[in-house]
Coordinates of C-alpha atoms and ligand atoms in Angstrom, one line a residue:
D1 CA -18.6 26.1 34.6
V2 CA -21.4 24.3 32.8
R3 CA -23.5 21.5 34.1
S4 CA -21.8 18.2 33.6
L5 CA -22.9 15.4 31.3
Q6 CA -22.4 12.8 34.1
D7 CA -24.5 14.8 36.5
R8 CA -27.3 15.2 33.9
Y9 CA -27.5 11.4 33.3
E10 CA -26.6 10.3 36.8
D11 CA -29.9 8.5 37.3
S12 CA -29.7 6.8 34.0
F13 CA -26.3 5.5 32.9
A14 CA -22.6 6.3 33.1
I15 CA -21.2 8.8 30.6
G16 CA -17.8 7.9 29.1
A17 CA -15.1 9.1 26.7
A18 CA -12.4 7.3 24.7
V19 CA -8.9 8.7 25.3
E20 CA -5.3 8.5 24.5
P21 CA -3.1 8.9 27.6
Y22 CA -1.9 12.4 26.6
Q23 CA -5.5 13.6 26.8
L24 CA -5.5 13.0 30.6
E25 CA -3.6 16.2 31.1
G26 CA -4.4 19.9 30.8
I27 CA -7.8 21.1 29.8
Q28 CA -8.9 17.7 28.4
G29 CA -8.1 16.2 31.8
E30 CA -10.3 18.8 33.4
I31 CA -13.1 18.1 31.0
L32 CA -12.8 14.4 31.6
K33 CA -13.1 14.9 35.3
H34 CA -16.0 17.3 35.1
H35 CA -18.2 15.6 32.5
Y36 CA -17.5 11.9 32.5
N37 CA -17.6 9.1 35.0
S38 CA -16.4 6.4 32.7
I39 CA -13.3 6.0 30.5
V40 CA -12.0 3.8 27.8
A41 CA -8.7 3.6 26.0
E42 CA -8.9 4.6 22.3
N43 CA -6.0 2.4 21.4
V44 CA -3.5 1.6 24.2
M45 CA -5.3 -1.5 25.6
K46 CA -5.7 -3.2 22.2
P47 CA -3.7 -6.4 21.7
I48 CA -1.1 -4.8 19.4
N49 CA -0.2 -2.2 22.1
I50 CA -0.6 -4.1 25.3
H51 CA 0.8 -7.5 24.1
P52 CA 3.2 -6.7 21.1
E53 CA 5.2 -9.9 21.5
E54 CA 4.4 -13.3 22.9
K55 CA 6.6 -12.8 25.9
R56 CA 6.3 -9.0 26.3
Y57 CA 3.4 -7.0 27.6
D58 CA 3.4 -3.3 27.7
F59 CA 1.1 -2.0 30.4
E60 CA 2.6 1.5 30.8
E61 CA 0.1 3.5 28.8
A62 CA -2.8 1.4 29.8
D63 CA -1.9 1.9 33.5
K64 CA -2.0 5.7 33.1
I65 CA -5.7 5.5 32.1
V66 CA -6.5 3.1 34.9
Q67 CA -4.7 5.3 37.4
F68 CA -6.6 8.4 36.2
A69 CA -9.8 6.5 36.6
K70 CA -9.0 5.5 40.1
E71 CA -8.0 8.9 41.2
N72 CA -11.2 10.4 39.8
D73 CA -13.5 7.6 40.7
M74 CA -14.5 6.7 37.2
E75 CA -15.6 3.4 35.7
V76 CA -13.3 1.7 33.3
R77 CA -14.3 -0.1 30.1
F78 CA -11.6 -2.3 28.8
H79 CA -11.3 -2.2 24.9
N80 CA -10.5 -4.9 23.8
L81 CA -9.3 -8.4 24.6
V82 CA -9.8 -9.9 21.1
W83 CA -10.1 -8.2 17.7
H84 CA -9.1 -9.0 14.1
S85 CA -7.6 -5.5 13.7
Q86 CA -4.7 -4.0 15.7
V87 CA -3.6 -7.5 16.7
P88 CA 0.0 -8.5 16.4
D89 CA 1.0 -11.2 13.9
W90 CA 2.7 -13.4 16.4
F91 CA -0.6 -14.8 17.6
F92 CA -1.1 -16.5 14.2
L93 CA 2.3 -17.9 13.5
D94 CA 3.1 -21.5 14.5
K95 CA 6.3 -22.4 16.4
E96 CA 8.3 -22.6 13.2
G97 CA 7.1 -19.1 12.2
N98 CA 4.7 -20.3 9.5
K99 CA 1.3 -18.7 9.0
M100 CA -1.3 -20.9 10.7
V101 CA -3.9 -19.9 8.1
E102 CA -1.9 -21.4 5.3
E103 CA -1.6 -24.8 6.9
T104 CA -3.5 -27.5 4.9
S105 CA -2.8 -30.7 6.8
P106 CA -5.7 -31.5 9.2
K107 CA -3.3 -32.7 11.9
Q108 CA -1.2 -29.5 11.9
Q109 CA -4.5 -27.4 11.8
E110 CA -5.6 -29.1 14.9
K111 CA -2.2 -28.4 16.5
N112 CA -2.4 -24.8 15.5
K113 CA -5.9 -24.4 16.9
R114 CA -4.8 -25.7 20.2
L115 CA -1.8 -23.4 20.3
L116 CA -3.8 -20.3 19.3
L117 CA -6.5 -21.0 22.0
K118 CA -3.7 -21.5 24.6
R119 CA -2.2 -18.2 23.6
L120 CA -5.5 -16.5 23.8
E121 CA -6.2 -17.9 27.2
K122 CA -2.8 -16.7 28.5
H123 CA -3.3 -13.3 26.9
I124 CA -6.7 -12.9 28.6
K125 CA -5.7 -14.4 31.9
T126 CA -2.7 -12.0 32.2
I127 CA -4.6 -8.9 31.3
V128 CA -7.7 -9.6 33.2
K129 CA -5.8 -10.6 36.4
R130 CA -3.9 -7.3 36.2
Y131 CA -6.9 -5.1 35.9
K132 CA -9.5 -7.2 37.7
D133 CA -10.1 -4.7 40.5
D134 CA -10.3 -1.7 38.1
V135 CA -12.4 -2.7 35.1
D136 CA -16.2 -2.6 35.2
S137 CA -16.9 -3.7 31.6
W138 CA -14.8 -5.8 29.3
D139 CA -15.1 -5.8 25.5
V140 CA -14.2 -9.4 25.3
V141 CA -14.6 -9.7 21.6
N142 CA -14.9 -6.9 19.1
E143 CA -16.5 -7.1 15.6
V144 CA -16.9 -10.8 15.2
I145 CA -19.8 -10.4 12.8
D146 CA -19.2 -9.4 9.1
E147 CA -22.3 -9.3 7.1
Y148 CA -20.2 -9.6 3.9
A149 CA -18.5 -12.8 5.0
S150 CA -19.1 -15.8 2.7
N151 CA -20.4 -18.1 5.4
D152 CA -24.1 -18.2 6.1
R153 CA -23.8 -17.1 9.8
A154 CA -21.8 -14.0 8.8
L155 CA -19.0 -14.9 11.1
R156 CA -16.0 -12.7 10.3
E157 CA -13.4 -14.7 8.6
S158 CA -10.5 -13.4 10.6
P159 CA -7.5 -15.6 11.4
W160 CA -9.2 -16.2 14.7
Y161 CA -12.2 -17.8 12.9
Q162 CA -10.2 -19.5 10.2
I163 CA -8.0 -21.2 12.8
T164 CA -10.5 -22.0 15.6
G165 CA -14.1 -21.5 14.2
T166 CA -16.2 -19.9 16.9
D167 CA -14.1 -21.6 19.7
Y168 CA -12.1 -18.4 20.1
I169 CA -15.2 -16.5 21.2
K170 CA -16.1 -19.2 23.7
T171 CA -12.6 -19.4 25.1
A172 CA -12.4 -15.6 25.3
F173 CA -15.6 -15.3 27.4
E174 CA -14.9 -18.3 29.5
T175 CA -11.4 -17.1 30.3
A176 CA -12.5 -13.6 31.0
R177 CA -15.3 -14.8 33.3
K178 CA -12.8 -17.0 35.2
Y179 CA -10.5 -14.2 36.1
A180 CA -12.6 -11.0 36.1
D181 CA -14.3 -9.6 39.1
E182 CA -17.6 -11.2 39.7
D183 CA -19.4 -7.8 39.4
A184 CA -17.6 -7.0 36.1
K185 CA -19.6 -7.4 32.9
L186 CA -18.5 -9.1 29.7
Y187 CA -19.6 -7.6 26.3
I188 CA -19.7 -8.6 22.7
N189 CA -19.0 -5.3 20.9
D190 CA -19.7 -4.4 17.3
Y191 CA -20.7 -1.7 14.8
N192 CA -23.9 -1.3 12.8
T193 CA -25.6 -3.4 15.4
E194 CA -28.8 -1.4 14.6
V195 CA -29.2 -2.4 11.0
E196 CA -30.4 -5.5 9.2
P197 CA -29.2 -7.9 8.3
K198 CA -26.2 -7.5 10.6
R199 CA -28.4 -7.0 13.7
T200 CA -30.0 -10.4 13.2
Y201 CA -26.7 -12.2 12.5
L202 CA -25.4 -10.8 15.8
Y203 CA -28.6 -11.8 17.6
N204 CA -28.5 -15.3 16.3
L205 CA -24.9 -15.7 17.4
V206 CA -25.5 -14.4 20.8
V207 CA -28.5 -16.7 21.3
E208 CA -26.5 -19.6 20.2
L209 CA -23.6 -18.8 22.5
L210 CA -26.0 -18.2 25.5
E211 CA -27.6 -21.6 24.8
E212 CA -24.2 -23.1 25.1
G213 CA -23.7 -21.4 28.4
V214 CA -21.1 -18.9 27.2
P215 CA -21.0 -16.1 29.8
I216 CA -22.0 -13.0 27.9
D217 CA -23.5 -10.2 30.0
G218 CA -24.2 -7.6 27.3
V219 CA -23.9 -6.2 23.9
G220 CA -21.8 -3.2 23.1
H221 CA -23.2 -1.0 20.3
Q222 CA -20.4 1.1 18.9
A223 CA -22.9 3.6 17.4
H224 CA -20.7 5.3 14.9
I225 CA -23.6 7.0 13.4
Q226 CA -24.5 9.8 11.0
L227 CA -27.0 12.7 11.0
G228 CA -29.7 10.6 9.2
W229 CA -28.6 7.0 9.7
P230 CA -29.5 4.6 11.1
S231 CA -33.1 5.5 12.1
L232 CA -34.0 6.0 15.7
Q233 CA -36.4 3.1 15.4
E234 CA -33.6 0.8 14.4
T235 CA -31.5 1.9 17.4
E236 CA -34.5 1.3 19.7
D237 CA -35.3 -2.1 18.3
A238 CA -31.7 -3.2 18.6
I239 CA -31.5 -2.3 22.3
N240 CA -34.9 -3.9 23.0
M241 CA -34.0 -7.1 21.2
F242 CA -30.9 -7.8 23.3
A243 CA -32.5 -6.6 26.5
D244 CA -35.3 -9.2 25.8
L245 CA -32.6 -11.8 26.1
G246 CA -31.8 -10.6 29.6
L247 CA -28.7 -8.8 28.4
D248 CA -27.4 -5.3 29.3
N249 CA -26.6 -2.8 26.5
Q250 CA -23.9 -0.2 26.3
I251 CA -23.3 2.5 23.8
T252 CA -19.6 2.1 23.4
E253 CA -18.2 4.4 20.7
L254 CA -20.7 7.1 20.1
D255 CA -20.0 9.7 17.5
V256 CA -22.4 11.5 15.0
S257 CA -20.6 12.2 11.8
I258 CA -21.7 15.2 9.7
Y259 CA -21.0 13.1 6.6
G260 CA -22.4 9.9 5.3
W261 CA -26.2 10.1 5.2
P262 CA -27.6 12.5 4.2
P263 CA -24.8 13.4 1.8
A264 CA -22.8 16.5 2.6
P265 CA -20.2 18.5 0.8
A266 CA -16.6 18.0 2.1
Y267 CA -16.0 21.0 4.3
E268 CA -12.4 22.1 4.0
S269 CA -12.0 23.4 7.5
Y270 CA -13.9 23.4 10.7
D271 CA -14.9 27.0 10.2
A272 CA -16.5 26.2 6.9
I273 CA -19.1 23.9 8.5
P274 CA -22.4 25.9 8.6
D275 CA -24.2 26.5 11.8
S276 CA -27.2 24.7 10.3
V277 CA -25.3 21.5 10.3
F278 CA -24.5 21.8 14.0
Q279 CA -28.2 22.5 14.6
T280 CA -29.2 19.3 12.8
Q281 CA -26.6 17.5 14.7
A282 CA -27.9 18.9 18.0
D283 CA -31.4 17.6 17.1
R284 CA -30.0 14.2 16.3
Y285 CA -28.1 14.0 19.6
S286 CA -31.3 15.2 21.4
D287 CA -33.3 12.4 19.8
L288 CA -30.7 9.8 20.7
F289 CA -30.3 10.8 24.3
E290 CA -34.1 11.0 24.7
L291 CA -34.2 7.5 23.5
F292 CA -31.4 6.3 25.7
E293 CA -33.0 8.0 28.7
R294 CA -36.3 6.3 28.0
L295 CA -34.6 2.9 27.7
D296 CA -32.2 3.6 30.6
D297 CA -33.1 0.4 32.5
K298 CA -31.6 -1.4 29.4
I299 CA -28.5 0.7 29.0
S300 CA -25.8 1.0 31.6
N301 CA -23.2 3.2 29.8
V302 CA -23.0 5.7 27.0
T303 CA -19.4 6.4 25.9
F304 CA -18.3 8.8 23.2
W305 CA -15.4 7.8 21.0
G306 CA -13.4 10.9 21.9
I307 CA -13.9 14.2 23.7
A308 CA -13.9 17.2 21.3
D309 CA -13.9 17.8 17.6
N310 CA -10.1 18.4 17.4
H311 CA -9.4 14.7 17.7
T312 CA -11.6 12.1 16.0
W313 CA -10.7 8.9 14.3
L314 CA -13.3 9.9 11.6
D315 CA -10.7 12.3 10.2
D316 CA -8.1 9.6 9.7
R317 CA -10.8 7.4 8.1
A318 CA -11.7 10.2 5.7
E319 CA -7.9 10.3 4.9
E320 CA -8.0 6.6 4.2
Y321 CA -11.2 6.1 2.3
N322 CA -12.2 9.5 0.8
D323 CA -8.9 11.2 -0.1
G324 CA -9.0 13.3 3.0
A325 CA -12.3 14.8 2.2
G326 CA -14.0 16.7 4.9
K327 CA -13.1 17.7 8.4
D328 CA -15.5 15.9 10.7
A329 CA -17.1 17.3 13.8
P330 CA -18.9 14.4 15.7
F331 CA -18.8 15.4 19.3
V332 CA -20.6 17.9 21.7
F333 CA -17.4 20.0 22.3
D334 CA -15.8 22.0 19.5
P335 CA -12.0 21.9 18.7
D336 CA -11.4 24.6 21.4
Y337 CA -13.4 22.6 24.0
N338 CA -16.4 25.0 23.9
V339 CA -19.8 23.4 24.2
K340 CA -21.7 23.0 20.9
P341 CA -25.5 23.2 20.3
A342 CA -25.5 19.4 20.7
Y343 CA -24.3 19.8 24.3
W344 CA -27.3 22.0 25.1
T345 CA -29.8 19.7 23.6
I346 CA -28.6 16.7 25.6
I347 CA -28.3 18.7 28.8
D348 CA -31.8 20.2 28.5
Ligands
XIL1 C1 -9.9 3.3 16.1 C2 -9.1 4.4 16.8 O1 -10.0 5.5 17.1 C3 -8.1 4.9 15.9 O2 -7.2 5.9 16.6 C4 -7.2 3.7 15.4 O3 -6.3 4.2 14.4 C5 -8.1 2.7 14.8 O4 -9.1 2.3 15.7 N1 -14.1 0.4 16.1 C6 -13.4 0.1 17.2 C7 -12.3 1.0 17.7 O5 -13.8 -0.8 17.9 O6 -11.3 0.3 18.3 C8 -11.8 1.8 16.5 O7 -10.8 2.8 17.1 C9 -12.9 2.5 15.8 C10 -13.8 1.5 15.2

């Protein structure tokens, strides 16, 4: 029975994990209860799962996670209310079933915008009211910055943006604020928040929204990182930058891939990954948690995007982008739920 992560960081921030409901049982359930005091749904609270049709919500799977959190006195992060991915198409079809983004007449565009914002409001109102008493942190919008977008503010050109401009972001935060518990915090969540130029694009948007009175409480840094990228300094600067605006920071989807930078060969199986890689990873985790601890008045939650190396989205991504190359191993527990070197460096 090893010392728990939540106990180790009790004075600094909550420690969370992303889960699918099936992981709440058995040994994974035990690990969750022991090591973590915060939880987030890896998929089941996303719009496509929780609100698959305009008139149908499916709360069953989401409820299981909330129930588990209640029983075990854990914080809940809600991920997410608005995203361009894993969102059902119905949001973006007009009443005749035409794609809103293809509409060219200004009058119809205006109508579509109103309809979409109304749908968004209803979506958020329904979900936030249901989980008001249970959720501590809401990912209100996810990944709204795209540094490769062709507009000069790097606003992601999702259907949300194409149809409403930045109004969907404002409506989302305002609606969430209206119905959420007054102590619950609202986040703008994104990846690569550490690196330029994306970091500055995000910063500029946040400043602009705050000036307009949009109720943002904090920035969620996904932190899908690699052994050698981004630099610790970049992570530190990003956290300080947003803290200087008076905002909270959360690390929302932490994993440390053994691929990416520096380049690594594609290991065919878990057993083929050399010990030296796990040692390097342990050092990396150690540096990160040392930083997080040092900045702990600016960070309220550190959540891993999974529990153990037997289940990570990085493996599916490798499938998609790299011909299935390389089993990844991003967490502090191995596929059999044993602690890895990285566990010891962040505990000590
Ligand atoms: C991922 C899940 O982990 C996968 O199971 C799913 O197939 C795709 O989405 N950024 C996010 C998360 O904000 O919602 C993503 O989660 C990972 C990247």
